[in-house]
Tab-separated table of C-alpha atoms in Angstrom:
chain	number	residue	atom	x	y	z
A	1495	MET	CA	-29.367	20.377	-27.352
A	1496	GLU	CA	-31.166	16.989	-26.531
A	1497	LEU	CA	-32.917	17.777	-30.195
A	1498	LEU	CA	-29.458	17.611	-31.182
A	1499	VAL	CA	-28.457	14.269	-30.284
A	1500	ALA	CA	-29.298	10.708	-30.717
A	1501	PRO	CA	-31.124	9.016	-28.226
A	1502	VAL	CA	-29.127	6.409	-25.765
A	1503	GLU	CA	-31.542	5.634	-22.701
A	1504	HIS	CA	-31.742	2.052	-24.920
A	1505	ILE	CA	-28.227	1.497	-25.347
A	1506	VAL	CA	-26.814	-1.105	-22.091
A	1507	PHE	CA	-23.092	-1.707	-21.379
A	1508	ASP	CA	-21.935	-5.340	-19.892
A	1509	ILE	CA	-20.477	-3.656	-17.378
A	1510	GLU	CA	-23.515	-2.522	-16.151
A	1511	SER	CA	-25.835	-5.524	-15.672
A	1512	SER	CA	-23.041	-6.939	-14.583
A	1513	LEU	CA	-22.770	-3.902	-11.633
A	1514	ALA	CA	-26.427	-4.423	-11.152
A	1515	ASN	CA	-26.133	-8.216	-10.489
A	1516	GLN	CA	-23.059	-8.093	-8.641
A	1517	VAL	CA	-21.617	-10.664	-11.340
A	1518	GLY	CA	-18.027	-11.520	-9.610
A	1519	ALA	CA	-18.781	-10.290	-6.569
A	1520	GLU	CA	-17.545	-12.568	-3.521
A	1521	PRO	CA	-17.073	-11.927	0.037
A	1522	LEU	CA	-14.528	-10.455	2.099
A	1523	PRO	CA	-10.822	-12.860	1.979
A	1524	PHE	CA	-11.022	-12.430	6.168
A	1525	PRO	CA	-14.083	-12.281	7.783
A	1526	GLY	CA	-14.604	-9.259	9.565
A	1527	MET	CA	-11.683	-7.425	7.326
A	1528	ASP	CA	-13.377	-3.647	6.045
A	1529	LYS	CA	-15.741	-2.165	8.701
A	1530	SER	CA	-13.959	1.005	8.437
A	1531	GLY	CA	-17.190	2.601	7.736
A	1532	ALA	CA	-18.583	1.557	10.372
A	1533	ALA	CA	-19.212	2.634	14.171
A	1534	VAL	CA	-17.487	0.998	17.407
A	1535	CYS	CA	-19.071	-1.778	19.155
A	1536	ASP	CA	-20.939	-1.016	22.349
A	1537	PHE	CA	-20.997	-4.650	23.400
A	1538	TYR	CA	-17.650	-5.152	22.682
A	1539	VAL	CA	-16.237	-1.828	24.364
A	1540	LYS	CA	-18.236	-3.631	26.975
A	1541	SER	CA	-16.937	-7.373	26.031
A	1542	SER	CA	-20.453	-8.389	25.841
A	1543	CYS	CA	-20.628	-8.710	22.101
A	1544	MET	CA	-22.151	-12.183	21.134
A	1545	ARG	CA	-21.741	-11.539	17.682
A	1546	ALA	CA	-18.179	-12.016	16.918
A	1547	ALA	CA	-16.624	-12.033	13.255
A	1548	SER	CA	-20.785	-11.546	12.663
A	1549	CYS	CA	-20.895	-7.754	13.999
A	1550	PRO	CA	-21.221	-5.579	11.602
A	1551	PHE	CA	-19.344	-2.875	13.954
A	1552	ARG	CA	-15.279	-2.434	14.617
A	1553	HIS	CA	-14.174	-4.187	17.145
A	1554	ILE	CA	-11.353	-1.823	19.007
A	1555	ARG	CA	-10.065	-1.068	21.967
A	1556	GLY	CA	-9.367	2.154	23.096
A	1557	ASP	CA	-5.433	1.160	23.650
A	1558	LYS	CA	-5.050	1.160	19.917
A	1559	THR	CA	-2.755	3.946	19.316
A	1560	ILE	CA	-0.101	2.706	16.531
A	1561	VAL	CA	-1.910	2.166	12.144
A	1562	CYS	CA	-1.433	-1.108	11.531
A	1563	LYS	CA	1.562	-1.211	8.723
A	1564	HIS	CA	0.506	-4.654	7.247
A	1565	TRP	CA	-3.057	-3.328	6.925
A	1566	LEU	CA	-1.661	-0.002	4.831
A	1567	ARG	CA	-0.689	-2.547	2.655
A	1568	GLY	CA	-3.661	-4.472	3.021
A	1569	LEU	CA	-2.151	-7.316	3.976
A	1570	CYS	CA	-3.401	-7.672	7.599
A	1571	LYS	CA	-4.954	-11.212	8.489
A	1572	LYS	CA	-5.753	-10.569	11.868
A	1573	GLY	CA	-8.963	-8.704	11.672
A	1574	ASP	CA	-10.550	-7.584	14.910
A	1575	GLN	CA	-7.934	-9.441	16.664
A	1576	CYS	CA	-5.136	-7.098	15.422
A	1577	GLU	CA	-3.671	-5.369	18.519
A	1578	PHE	CA	-2.560	-2.244	16.042
A	1579	LEU	CA	-5.105	0.157	14.434
A	1580	HIS	CA	-7.092	-0.344	10.800
A	1581	GLU	CA	-7.853	3.288	10.510
A	1582	TYR	CA	-6.006	6.514	10.271
């Protein structure tokens, strides 16, 4: 099959180079906005996290039980300070 198809290894689309160079990538609009894949910060749970918004882990309290309706629409501006859950 490889002999029947023309080689395409030399073809590079603009989008490929833009993605590789992260052209147009900007920081998140709000600090601490997307930590959905991160684990919960152990230091925050103990009230001793010194990194605040720059912490790569989520700052959530165990007493949150209701999902934030603004977060569901992508409009919550409170980030880690929101009193509602930012996950399902």
